[in-house]
mmCIF file of C-alpha atoms in Angstrom:
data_model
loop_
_atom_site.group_PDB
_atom_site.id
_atom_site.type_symbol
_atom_site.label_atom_id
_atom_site.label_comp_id
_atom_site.label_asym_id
_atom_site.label_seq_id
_atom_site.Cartn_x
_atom_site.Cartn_y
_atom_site.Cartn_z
ATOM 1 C CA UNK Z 1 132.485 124.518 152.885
ATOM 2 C CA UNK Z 2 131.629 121.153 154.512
ATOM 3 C CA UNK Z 3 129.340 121.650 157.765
ATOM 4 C CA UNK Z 4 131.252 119.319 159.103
ATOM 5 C CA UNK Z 5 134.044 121.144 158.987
ATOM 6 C CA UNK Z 6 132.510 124.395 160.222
ATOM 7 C CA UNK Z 7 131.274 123.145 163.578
ATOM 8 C CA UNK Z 8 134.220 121.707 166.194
ATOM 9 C CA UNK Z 9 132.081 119.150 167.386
ATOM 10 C CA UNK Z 10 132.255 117.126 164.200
ATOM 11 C CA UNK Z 11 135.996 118.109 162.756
ATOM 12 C CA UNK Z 12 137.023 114.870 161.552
ATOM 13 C CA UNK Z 13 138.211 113.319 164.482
ATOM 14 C CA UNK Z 14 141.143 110.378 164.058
ATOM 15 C CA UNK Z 15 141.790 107.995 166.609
ATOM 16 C CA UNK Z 16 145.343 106.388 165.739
ATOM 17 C CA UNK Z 17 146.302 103.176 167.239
ATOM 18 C CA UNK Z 18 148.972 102.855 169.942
ATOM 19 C CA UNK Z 19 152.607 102.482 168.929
ATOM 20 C CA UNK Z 20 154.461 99.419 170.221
ATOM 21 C CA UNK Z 21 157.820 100.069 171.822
ATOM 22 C CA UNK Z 22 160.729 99.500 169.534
ATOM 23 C CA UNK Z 23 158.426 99.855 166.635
ATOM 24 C CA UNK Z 24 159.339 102.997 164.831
ATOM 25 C CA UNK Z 25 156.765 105.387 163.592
ATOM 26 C CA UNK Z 26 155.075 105.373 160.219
ATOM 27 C CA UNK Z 27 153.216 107.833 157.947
ATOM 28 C CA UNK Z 28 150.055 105.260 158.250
ATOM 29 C CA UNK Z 29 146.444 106.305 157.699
ATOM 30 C CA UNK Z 30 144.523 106.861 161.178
ATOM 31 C CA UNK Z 31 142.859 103.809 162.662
ATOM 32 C CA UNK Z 32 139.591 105.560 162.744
ATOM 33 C CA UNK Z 33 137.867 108.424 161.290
ATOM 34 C CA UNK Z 34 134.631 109.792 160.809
ATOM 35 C CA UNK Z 35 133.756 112.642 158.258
ATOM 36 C CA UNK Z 36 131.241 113.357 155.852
ATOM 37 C CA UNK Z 37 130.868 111.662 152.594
ATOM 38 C CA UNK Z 38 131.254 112.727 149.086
ATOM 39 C CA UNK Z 39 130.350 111.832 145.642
ATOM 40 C CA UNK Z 40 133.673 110.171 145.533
ATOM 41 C CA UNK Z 41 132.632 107.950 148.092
ATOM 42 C CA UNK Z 42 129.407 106.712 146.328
ATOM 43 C CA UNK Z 43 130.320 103.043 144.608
ATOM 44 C CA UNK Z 44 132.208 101.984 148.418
ATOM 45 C CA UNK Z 45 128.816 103.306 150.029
ATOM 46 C CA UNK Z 46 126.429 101.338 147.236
ATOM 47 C CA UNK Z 47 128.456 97.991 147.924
ATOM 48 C CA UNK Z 48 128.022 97.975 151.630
ATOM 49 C CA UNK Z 49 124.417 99.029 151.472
ATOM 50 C CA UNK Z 50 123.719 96.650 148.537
ATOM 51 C CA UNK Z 51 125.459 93.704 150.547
ATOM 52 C CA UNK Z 52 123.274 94.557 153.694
ATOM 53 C CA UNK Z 53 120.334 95.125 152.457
ATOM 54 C CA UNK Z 54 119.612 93.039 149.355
ATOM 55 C CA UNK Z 55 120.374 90.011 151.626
ATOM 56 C CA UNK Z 56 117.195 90.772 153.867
ATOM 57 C CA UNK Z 57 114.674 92.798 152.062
ATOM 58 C CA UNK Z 58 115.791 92.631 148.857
ATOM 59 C CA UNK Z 59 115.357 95.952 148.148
ATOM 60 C CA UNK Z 60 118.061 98.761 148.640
ATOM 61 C CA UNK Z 61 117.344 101.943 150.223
ATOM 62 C CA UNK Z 62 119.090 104.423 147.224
ATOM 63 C CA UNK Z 63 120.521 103.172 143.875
ATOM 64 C CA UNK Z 64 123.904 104.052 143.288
ATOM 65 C CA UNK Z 65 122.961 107.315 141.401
ATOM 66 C CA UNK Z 66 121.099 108.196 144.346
ATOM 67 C CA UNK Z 67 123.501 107.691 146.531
ATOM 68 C CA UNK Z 68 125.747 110.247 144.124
ATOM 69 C CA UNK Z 69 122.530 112.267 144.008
ATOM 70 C CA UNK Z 70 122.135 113.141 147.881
ATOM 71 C CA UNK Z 71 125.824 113.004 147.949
ATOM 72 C CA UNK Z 72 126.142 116.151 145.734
ATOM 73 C CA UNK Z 73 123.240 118.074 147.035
ATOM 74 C CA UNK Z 74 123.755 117.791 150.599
ATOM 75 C CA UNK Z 75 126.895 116.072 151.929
ATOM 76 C CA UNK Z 76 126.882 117.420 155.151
ATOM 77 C CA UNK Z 77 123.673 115.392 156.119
ATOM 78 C CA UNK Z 78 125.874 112.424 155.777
ATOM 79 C CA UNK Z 79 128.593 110.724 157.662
ATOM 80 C CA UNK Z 80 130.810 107.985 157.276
ATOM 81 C CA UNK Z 81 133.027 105.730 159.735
ATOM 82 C CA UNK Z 82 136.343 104.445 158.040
ATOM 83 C CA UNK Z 83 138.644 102.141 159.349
ATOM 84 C CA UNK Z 84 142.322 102.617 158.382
ATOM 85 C CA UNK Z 85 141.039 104.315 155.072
ATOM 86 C CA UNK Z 86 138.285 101.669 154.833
ATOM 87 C CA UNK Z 87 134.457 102.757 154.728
ATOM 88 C CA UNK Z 88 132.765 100.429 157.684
ATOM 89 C CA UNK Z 89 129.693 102.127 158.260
ATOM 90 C CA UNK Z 90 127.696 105.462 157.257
ATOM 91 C CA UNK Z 91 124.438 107.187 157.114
ATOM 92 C CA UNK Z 92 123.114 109.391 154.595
ATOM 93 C CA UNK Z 93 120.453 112.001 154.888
ATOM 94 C CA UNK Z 94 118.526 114.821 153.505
ATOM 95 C CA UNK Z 95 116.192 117.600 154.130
ATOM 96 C CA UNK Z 96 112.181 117.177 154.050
ATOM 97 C CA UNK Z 97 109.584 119.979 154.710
ATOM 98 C CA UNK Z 98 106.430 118.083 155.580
ATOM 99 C CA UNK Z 99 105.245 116.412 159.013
ATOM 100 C CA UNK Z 100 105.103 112.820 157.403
ATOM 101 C CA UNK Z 101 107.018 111.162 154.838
ATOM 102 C CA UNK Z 102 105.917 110.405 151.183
ATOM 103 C CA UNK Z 103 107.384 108.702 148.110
ATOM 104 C CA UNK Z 104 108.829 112.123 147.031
ATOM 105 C CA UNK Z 105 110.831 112.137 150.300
ATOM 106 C CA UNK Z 106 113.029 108.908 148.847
ATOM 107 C CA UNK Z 107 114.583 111.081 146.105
ATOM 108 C CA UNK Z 108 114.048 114.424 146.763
ATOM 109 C CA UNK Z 109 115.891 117.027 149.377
ATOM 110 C CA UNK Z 110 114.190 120.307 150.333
ATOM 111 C CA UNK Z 111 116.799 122.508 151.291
ATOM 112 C CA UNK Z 112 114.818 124.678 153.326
ATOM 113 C CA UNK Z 113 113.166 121.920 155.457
ATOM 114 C CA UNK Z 114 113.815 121.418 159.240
ATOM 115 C CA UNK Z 115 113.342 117.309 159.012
ATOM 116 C CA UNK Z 116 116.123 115.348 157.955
ATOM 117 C CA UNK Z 117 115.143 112.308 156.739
ATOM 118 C CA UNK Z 118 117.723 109.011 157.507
ATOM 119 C CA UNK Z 119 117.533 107.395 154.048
ATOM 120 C CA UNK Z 120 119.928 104.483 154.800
ATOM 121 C CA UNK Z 121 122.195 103.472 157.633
ATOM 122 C CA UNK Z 122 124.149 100.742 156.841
ATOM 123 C CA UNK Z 123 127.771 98.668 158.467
ATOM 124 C CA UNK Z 124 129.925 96.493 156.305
ATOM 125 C CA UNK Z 125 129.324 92.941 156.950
ATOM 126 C CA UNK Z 126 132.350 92.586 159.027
ATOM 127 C CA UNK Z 127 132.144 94.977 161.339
ATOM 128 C CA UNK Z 128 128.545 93.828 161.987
ATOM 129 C CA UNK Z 129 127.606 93.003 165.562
ATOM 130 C CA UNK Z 130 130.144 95.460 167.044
ATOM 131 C CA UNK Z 131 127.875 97.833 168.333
ATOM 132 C CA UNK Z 132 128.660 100.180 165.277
ATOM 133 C CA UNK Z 133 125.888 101.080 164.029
ATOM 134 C CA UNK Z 134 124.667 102.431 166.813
ATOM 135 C CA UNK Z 135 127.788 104.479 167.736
ATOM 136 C CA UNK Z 136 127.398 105.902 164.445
ATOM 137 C CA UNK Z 137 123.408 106.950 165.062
ATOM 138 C CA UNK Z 138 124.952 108.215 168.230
ATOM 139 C CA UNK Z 139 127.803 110.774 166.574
ATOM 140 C CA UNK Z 140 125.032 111.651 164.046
ATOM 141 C CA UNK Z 141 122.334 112.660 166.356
ATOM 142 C CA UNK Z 142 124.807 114.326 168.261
ATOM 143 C CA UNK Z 143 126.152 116.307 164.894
ATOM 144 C CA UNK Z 144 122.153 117.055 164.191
ATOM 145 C CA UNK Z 145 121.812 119.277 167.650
ATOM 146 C CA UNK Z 146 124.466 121.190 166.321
ATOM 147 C CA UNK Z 147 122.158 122.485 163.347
ATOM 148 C CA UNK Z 148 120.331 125.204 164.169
ATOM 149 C CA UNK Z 149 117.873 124.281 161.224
ATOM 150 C CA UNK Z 150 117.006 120.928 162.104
ATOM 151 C CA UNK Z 151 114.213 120.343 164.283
ATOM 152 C CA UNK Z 152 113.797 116.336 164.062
ATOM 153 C CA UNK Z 153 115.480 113.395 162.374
ATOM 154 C CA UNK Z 154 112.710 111.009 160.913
ATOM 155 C CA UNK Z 155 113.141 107.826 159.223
ATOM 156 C CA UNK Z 156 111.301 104.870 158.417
ATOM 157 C CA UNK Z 157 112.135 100.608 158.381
ATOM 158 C CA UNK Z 158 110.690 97.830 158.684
ATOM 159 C CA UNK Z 159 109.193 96.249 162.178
ATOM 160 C CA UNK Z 160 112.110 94.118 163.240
ATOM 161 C CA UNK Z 161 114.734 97.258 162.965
ATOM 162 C CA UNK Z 162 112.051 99.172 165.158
ATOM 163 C CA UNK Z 163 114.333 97.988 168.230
ATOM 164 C CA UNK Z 164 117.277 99.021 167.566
ATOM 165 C CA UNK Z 165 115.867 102.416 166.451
ATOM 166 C CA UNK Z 166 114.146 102.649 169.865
ATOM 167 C CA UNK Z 167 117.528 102.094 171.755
ATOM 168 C CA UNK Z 168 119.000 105.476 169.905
ATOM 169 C CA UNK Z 169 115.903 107.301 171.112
ATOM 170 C CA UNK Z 170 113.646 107.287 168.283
ATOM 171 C CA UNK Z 171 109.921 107.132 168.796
ATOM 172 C CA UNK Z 172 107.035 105.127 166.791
ATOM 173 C CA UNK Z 173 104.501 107.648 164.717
ATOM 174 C CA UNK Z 174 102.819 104.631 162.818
ATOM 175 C CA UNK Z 175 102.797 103.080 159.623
ATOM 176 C CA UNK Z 176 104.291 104.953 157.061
ATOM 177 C CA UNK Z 177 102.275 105.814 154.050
ATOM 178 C CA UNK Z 178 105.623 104.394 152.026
ATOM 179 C CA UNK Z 179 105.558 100.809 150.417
ATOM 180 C CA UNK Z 180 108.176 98.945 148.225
ATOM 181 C CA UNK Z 181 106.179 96.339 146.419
ATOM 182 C CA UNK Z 182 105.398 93.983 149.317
ATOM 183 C CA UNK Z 183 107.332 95.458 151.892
ATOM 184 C CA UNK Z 184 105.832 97.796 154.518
ATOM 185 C CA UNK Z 185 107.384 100.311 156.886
ATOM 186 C CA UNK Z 186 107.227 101.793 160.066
ATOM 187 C CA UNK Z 187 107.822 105.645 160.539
ATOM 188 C CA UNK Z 188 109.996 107.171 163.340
ATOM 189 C CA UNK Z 189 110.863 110.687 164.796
ATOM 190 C CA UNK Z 190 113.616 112.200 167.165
ATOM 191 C CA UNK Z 191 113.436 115.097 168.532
ATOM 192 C CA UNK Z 192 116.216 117.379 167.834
ATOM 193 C CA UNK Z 193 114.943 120.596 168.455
ATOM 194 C CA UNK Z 194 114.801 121.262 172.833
ATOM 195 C CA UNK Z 195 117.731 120.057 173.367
ATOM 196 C CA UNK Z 196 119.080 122.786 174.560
ATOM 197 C CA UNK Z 197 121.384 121.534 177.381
ATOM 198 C CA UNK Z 198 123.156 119.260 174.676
ATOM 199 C CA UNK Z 199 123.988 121.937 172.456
ATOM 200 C CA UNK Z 200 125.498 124.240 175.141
ATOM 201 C CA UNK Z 201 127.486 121.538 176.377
ATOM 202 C CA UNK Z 202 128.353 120.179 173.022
ATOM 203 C CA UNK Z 203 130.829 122.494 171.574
ATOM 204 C CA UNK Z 204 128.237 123.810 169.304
#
């Protein structure tokens, strides 16, 4: 069984738009919903990251059968925002058992780690510059606290995402030993372990 389903802080929650009066009610798809992702989701998650991310670095984060790949080994370590059915945004992630990252780290989950790495966070084009992604950063952190396993959330990118990182509370540990032919990263941490408060109030 899903994680996500387990814990009632992250049941899939689905915000449905307001009915206008006169209008009579529909079977319609909620207006938003976030939920983990499957394997089923893979190709919709490829073509948003590929879109994003080709554009810029010209590099993507996972290949489509590594998107399937983390999607089948660890599904709970990912979540997606959907609009009326529609995939607008997700993140996916994975376990890692070592202090820093290393090139095994890009394809490989350790299922006994207490680091989960943030391989890719990416929003379709247009829902860009809605404040989405970090809403999303924001459900998922919250959703990490909830894992008694997970200690810290690491990732890495490259200098001008460090910003927006920093705004969700993540903290600079250096370069990362990581390169992509010419392209260079910078590695990040948050702590998820100590927050204790959170998780009492959180519905953990």
């Amino acid at each position: 069984m899903s994680v996500l389903s387990a814990l009632p802080f992250l049941k899939p929650i689905h915000i449905r738009a307001p009915i206008s009066p006169g209008r009579q009610r529909r079977h319609t798809l909620p207006a938003s919903e976030f939920r983990s992702l499957s394997p089923e989701d893979a190709i919709s998650v490829f073509e948003i990251e590929r879109e994003a991310f080709i554009s810029v670095s010209g590099e993507c984060p996972l290949h489509l059968d590594e998107v399937r790949h983390f999607l089948t080994l660890c599904p709970e370590l990912s979540l997606g925002w959907f609009e009326e059915g529609r995939l607008v945004a997700f993140i996916i992630g994975s376990l890692w058992d070592q202090e820093k990252l290393n090139m095994d780290a890009l394809t490989l989950h350790k299922p006994h780690g207490s680091t989960v790495h943030i391989h890719v966070l990416a929003v379709h084009r247009t829902f860009r510059q809605q404040g989405k992604g970090s809403i999303l950063m924001w459900r998922y952190l919250q959703y990490l606290r909830c894992l008694p396993y997970v200690r810290r959330a690491v990732l890495m990118c490259e200098d001008f995402l460090v910003p927006f990182y920093q705004k969700s509370g993540f903290k600079v540990q250096g370069p990362s030993e990581i390169t992509v032919g010419p392209l260079t990263f910078i590695e990040m941490q948050y702590l998820v372990r100590g927050h204790a408060f959170m998780r009492r109030n959180s519905g953990c």
